[in-house]
Amino acid sequence: MAKAVQGFFIPSQREGGVPILFDRERVESEVVKQIPYAEEFSAKEDFERYDSYDDVTLEIHAQDKDKINTGWAAVPKGVTESRLRMKLVDPVTAHDIWTKDTVRGDITIVSKLTSDGYTPAEIHLTAVRNSD
């Protein structure tokens, strides 16, 4: 929705922020000038957030030795109680966690912007720690 709103204001921005009149309502220049311009607006940066966590216990819910980027899911305890899709990031391999119900590791949570704010959507497992 933010991208659509931004697109609506581009013609006005190209003309220096001229006021917009629609349905008998007027959007003043001051408001138009506050909308991020297209070159300043990166969908990846604005709609996804990356948060790193060290030494997190992951409760493994799905495993697929052949599909390291799509066949995994886990619950990162203490971060969220949601089951999230999980990607294994080098140097982590499927062999490192295969057949384990839980592992400890370093992760990055990818959160996506939704109508409820940023919501955790995916885990990137970047390191597995020894479970001595």
PDB file of C-alpha atoms in Angstrom:
ATOM      1  CA  MET A   1       0.000   0.000   0.000  1.00  0.00           C
ATOM      2  CA  ALA A   2       2.848   2.370   0.815  1.00  0.00           C
ATOM      3  CA  LYS A   3       4.303   1.789  -2.640  1.00  0.00           C
ATOM      4  CA  ALA A   4       0.924   2.556  -4.269  1.00  0.00           C
ATOM      5  CA  VAL A   5       0.543   5.762  -2.257  1.00  0.00           C
ATOM      6  CA  GLN A   6       4.045   6.807  -3.216  1.00  0.00           C
ATOM      7  CA  GLY A   7       3.265   6.157  -6.891  1.00  0.00           C
ATOM      8  CA  PHE A   8       0.180   8.355  -6.651  1.00  0.00           C
ATOM      9  CA  PHE A   9       2.297  11.329  -5.552  1.00  0.00           C
ATOM     10  CA  ILE A  10       5.155  10.980  -8.092  1.00  0.00           C
ATOM     11  CA  PRO A  11       3.665  13.351 -10.731  1.00  0.00           C
ATOM     12  CA  SER A  12       3.263  16.084  -8.118  1.00  0.00           C
ATOM     13  CA  GLN A  13       6.765  15.488  -6.779  1.00  0.00           C
ATOM     14  CA  ARG A  14       8.236  15.782 -10.270  1.00  0.00           C
ATOM     15  CA  GLU A  15       6.607  19.224 -10.509  1.00  0.00           C
ATOM     16  CA  GLY A  16       8.164  20.378  -7.247  1.00  0.00           C
ATOM     17  CA  GLY A  17       5.403  19.263  -4.877  1.00  0.00           C
ATOM     18  CA  VAL A  18       2.411  21.039  -6.406  1.00  0.00           C
ATOM     19  CA  PRO A  19      -0.864  20.581  -4.468  1.00  0.00           C
ATOM     20  CA  ILE A  20      -3.169  17.746  -5.551  1.00  0.00           C
ATOM     21  CA  LEU A  21      -6.938  18.090  -5.826  1.00  0.00           C
ATOM     22  CA  PHE A  22      -9.125  14.971  -5.877  1.00  0.00           C
ATOM     23  CA  ASP A  23     -12.712  14.340  -4.845  1.00  0.00           C
ATOM     24  CA  ARG A  24     -12.995  17.942  -3.586  1.00  0.00           C
ATOM     25  CA  GLU A  25     -10.095  17.382  -1.197  1.00  0.00           C
ATOM     26  CA  ARG A  26      -6.774  19.166  -1.493  1.00  0.00           C
ATOM     27  CA  VAL A  27      -3.412  17.722  -0.495  1.00  0.00           C
ATOM     28  CA  GLU A  28      -1.129  20.671   0.155  1.00  0.00           C
ATOM     29  CA  SER A  29       2.459  21.014  -1.051  1.00  0.00           C
ATOM     30  CA  GLU A  30       3.835  20.564   2.485  1.00  0.00           C
ATOM     31  CA  VAL A  31       2.253  17.096   2.703  1.00  0.00           C
ATOM     32  CA  VAL A  32       3.378  16.058  -0.796  1.00  0.00           C
ATOM     33  CA  LYS A  33       6.959  17.041   0.018  1.00  0.00           C
ATOM     34  CA  GLN A  34       6.969  14.666   3.026  1.00  0.00           C
ATOM     35  CA  ILE A  35       6.316  11.583   0.877  1.00  0.00           C
ATOM     36  CA  PRO A  36       9.602   9.746   0.087  1.00  0.00           C
ATOM     37  CA  TYR A  37      10.580  10.219  -3.554  1.00  0.00           C
ATOM     38  CA  ALA A  38      10.951   7.093  -5.725  1.00  0.00           C
ATOM     39  CA  GLU A  39      14.772   7.041  -5.643  1.00  0.00           C
ATOM     40  CA  GLU A  40      14.725   7.240  -1.830  1.00  0.00           C
ATOM     41  CA  PHE A  41      12.239   4.390  -1.536  1.00  0.00           C
ATOM     42  CA  SER A  42      13.680   0.871  -1.542  1.00  0.00           C
ATOM     43  CA  ALA A  43      11.080  -1.891  -1.175  1.00  0.00           C
ATOM     44  CA  LYS A  44      13.589  -4.354   0.329  1.00  0.00           C
ATOM     45  CA  GLU A  45      14.792  -1.943   2.986  1.00  0.00           C
ATOM     46  CA  ASP A  46      11.374  -0.566   3.876  1.00  0.00           C
ATOM     47  CA  PHE A  47       9.382  -3.799   3.869  1.00  0.00           C
ATOM     48  CA  GLU A  48      11.856  -6.196   5.489  1.00  0.00           C
ATOM     49  CA  ARG A  49      13.849  -5.967   8.685  1.00  0.00           C
ATOM     50  CA  TYR A  50      16.750  -8.199   9.772  1.00  0.00           C
ATOM     51  CA  ASP A  51      17.473  -8.835  13.464  1.00  0.00           C
ATOM     52  CA  SER A  52      20.356 -11.061  14.628  1.00  0.00           C
ATOM     53  CA  TYR A  53      20.268 -13.243  17.749  1.00  0.00           C
ATOM     54  CA  ASP A  54      23.076 -15.331  19.248  1.00  0.00           C
ATOM     55  CA  ASP A  55      22.790 -18.709  20.976  1.00  0.00           C
ATOM     56  CA  VAL A  56      19.061 -19.282  20.403  1.00  0.00           C
ATOM     57  CA  THR A  57      17.380 -22.633  20.976  1.00  0.00           C
ATOM     58  CA  LEU A  58      15.555 -23.734  17.833  1.00  0.00           C
ATOM     59  CA  GLU A  59      12.796 -26.308  18.069  1.00  0.00           C
ATOM     60  CA  ILE A  60      12.959 -28.049  14.679  1.00  0.00           C
ATOM     61  CA  HIS A  61       9.527 -28.730  13.139  1.00  0.00           C
ATOM     62  CA  ALA A  62      10.400 -29.679   9.546  1.00  0.00           C
ATOM     63  CA  GLN A  63      13.504 -31.163   7.949  1.00  0.00           C
ATOM     64  CA  ASP A  64      14.435 -31.846   4.352  1.00  0.00           C
ATOM     65  CA  LYS A  65      18.009 -32.880   3.722  1.00  0.00           C
ATOM     66  CA  ASP A  66      17.695 -32.197  -0.021  1.00  0.00           C
ATOM     67  CA  LYS A  67      16.158 -28.720   0.142  1.00  0.00           C
ATOM     68  CA  ILE A  68      18.332 -26.594   2.404  1.00  0.00           C
ATOM     69  CA  ASN A  69      16.527 -23.344   1.557  1.00  0.00           C
ATOM     70  CA  THR A  70      12.896 -24.454   1.517  1.00  0.00           C
ATOM     71  CA  GLY A  71      12.461 -27.679   3.439  1.00  0.00           C
ATOM     72  CA  TRP A  72      13.082 -26.482   6.978  1.00  0.00           C
ATOM     73  CA  ALA A  73      10.963 -24.901   9.717  1.00  0.00           C
ATOM     74  CA  ALA A  74      11.588 -24.123  13.382  1.00  0.00           C
ATOM     75  CA  VAL A  75      10.395 -22.176  16.404  1.00  0.00           C
ATOM     76  CA  PRO A  76      13.089 -19.828  17.777  1.00  0.00           C
ATOM     77  CA  LYS A  77      12.456 -20.040  21.526  1.00  0.00           C
ATOM     78  CA  GLY A  78      12.570 -16.715  23.344  1.00  0.00           C
ATOM     79  CA  VAL A  79      12.280 -14.764  20.086  1.00  0.00           C
ATOM     80  CA  THR A  80       8.804 -15.769  18.887  1.00  0.00           C
ATOM     81  CA  GLU A  81       6.575 -18.761  19.465  1.00  0.00           C
ATOM     82  CA  SER A  82       5.635 -18.890  15.786  1.00  0.00           C
ATOM     83  CA  ARG A  83       6.751 -21.703  13.490  1.00  0.00           C
ATOM     84  CA  LEU A  84       8.846 -20.042  10.798  1.00  0.00           C
ATOM     85  CA  ARG A  85      10.385 -21.198   7.559  1.00  0.00           C
ATOM     86  CA  MET A  86      14.134 -21.655   8.012  1.00  0.00           C
ATOM     87  CA  LYS A  87      17.064 -21.309   5.610  1.00  0.00           C
ATOM     88  CA  LEU A  88      20.492 -22.783   6.290  1.00  0.00           C
ATOM     89  CA  VAL A  89      23.240 -20.253   5.558  1.00  0.00           C
ATOM     90  CA  ASP A  90      26.890 -21.239   4.914  1.00  0.00           C
ATOM     91  CA  PRO A  91      28.752 -22.636   6.780  1.00  0.00           C
ATOM     92  CA  VAL A  92      25.680 -24.443   8.225  1.00  0.00           C
ATOM     93  CA  THR A  93      24.746 -27.627   6.380  1.00  0.00           C
ATOM     94  CA  ALA A  94      21.823 -30.032   6.613  1.00  0.00           C
ATOM     95  CA  HIS A  95      24.227 -32.561   8.142  1.00  0.00           C
ATOM     96  CA  ASP A  96      24.789 -30.219  11.131  1.00  0.00           C
ATOM     97  CA  ILE A  97      21.163 -30.426  12.280  1.00  0.00           C
ATOM     98  CA  TRP A  98      19.733 -33.490  10.538  1.00  0.00           C
ATOM     99  CA  THR A  99      17.514 -35.661  12.831  1.00  0.00           C
ATOM    100  CA  LYS A 100      17.815 -33.258  15.772  1.00  0.00           C
ATOM    101  CA  ASP A 101      14.675 -32.034  17.544  1.00  0.00           C
ATOM    102  CA  THR A 102      16.406 -28.946  18.945  1.00  0.00           C
ATOM    103  CA  VAL A 103      19.631 -27.096  18.202  1.00  0.00           C
ATOM    104  CA  ARG A 104      21.341 -24.006  19.547  1.00  0.00           C
ATOM    105  CA  GLY A 105      22.612 -21.507  17.077  1.00  0.00           C
ATOM    106  CA  ASP A 106      23.030 -17.974  15.839  1.00  0.00           C
ATOM    107  CA  ILE A 107      20.160 -16.733  13.699  1.00  0.00           C
ATOM    108  CA  THR A 108      18.843 -13.791  11.783  1.00  0.00           C
ATOM    109  CA  ILE A 109      15.082 -13.238  11.857  1.00  0.00           C
ATOM    110  CA  VAL A 110      13.641 -11.717   8.694  1.00  0.00           C
ATOM    111  CA  SER A 111      10.503  -9.729   9.548  1.00  0.00           C
ATOM    112  CA  LYS A 112       8.145  -8.465   6.868  1.00  0.00           C
ATOM    113  CA  LEU A 113       5.995  -5.365   7.088  1.00  0.00           C
ATOM    114  CA  THR A 114       2.310  -6.291   7.412  1.00  0.00           C
ATOM    115  CA  SER A 115      -0.788  -4.417   8.490  1.00  0.00           C
ATOM    116  CA  ASP A 116       0.147  -5.439  12.068  1.00  0.00           C
ATOM    117  CA  GLY A 117       3.662  -3.996  11.789  1.00  0.00           C
ATOM    118  CA  TYR A 118       6.831  -6.046  11.299  1.00  0.00           C
ATOM    119  CA  THR A 119       6.049  -9.750  11.672  1.00  0.00           C
ATOM    120  CA  PRO A 120       8.706 -12.505  11.871  1.00  0.00           C
ATOM    121  CA  ALA A 121       8.568 -14.485   8.620  1.00  0.00           C
ATOM    122  CA  GLU A 122      11.797 -16.469   8.259  1.00  0.00           C
ATOM    123  CA  ILE A 123      14.855 -17.725  10.147  1.00  0.00           C
ATOM    124  CA  HIS A 124      18.349 -17.728   8.654  1.00  0.00           C
ATOM    125  CA  LEU A 125      20.477 -20.179  10.643  1.00  0.00           C
ATOM    126  CA  THR A 126      24.020 -18.805  10.364  1.00  0.00           C
ATOM    127  CA  ALA A 127      25.894 -20.919  12.935  1.00  0.00           C
ATOM    128  CA  VAL A 128      25.270 -24.039  15.009  1.00  0.00           C
ATOM    129  CA  ARG A 129      26.680 -24.115  18.526  1.00  0.00           C
ATOM    130  CA  ASN A 130      27.820 -27.214  20.384  1.00  0.00           C
ATOM    131  CA  SER A 131      25.110 -28.603  22.607  1.00  0.00           C
ATOM    132  CA  ASP A 132      27.426 -29.895  25.354  1.00  0.00           C
TER     133      ASP A 132
END
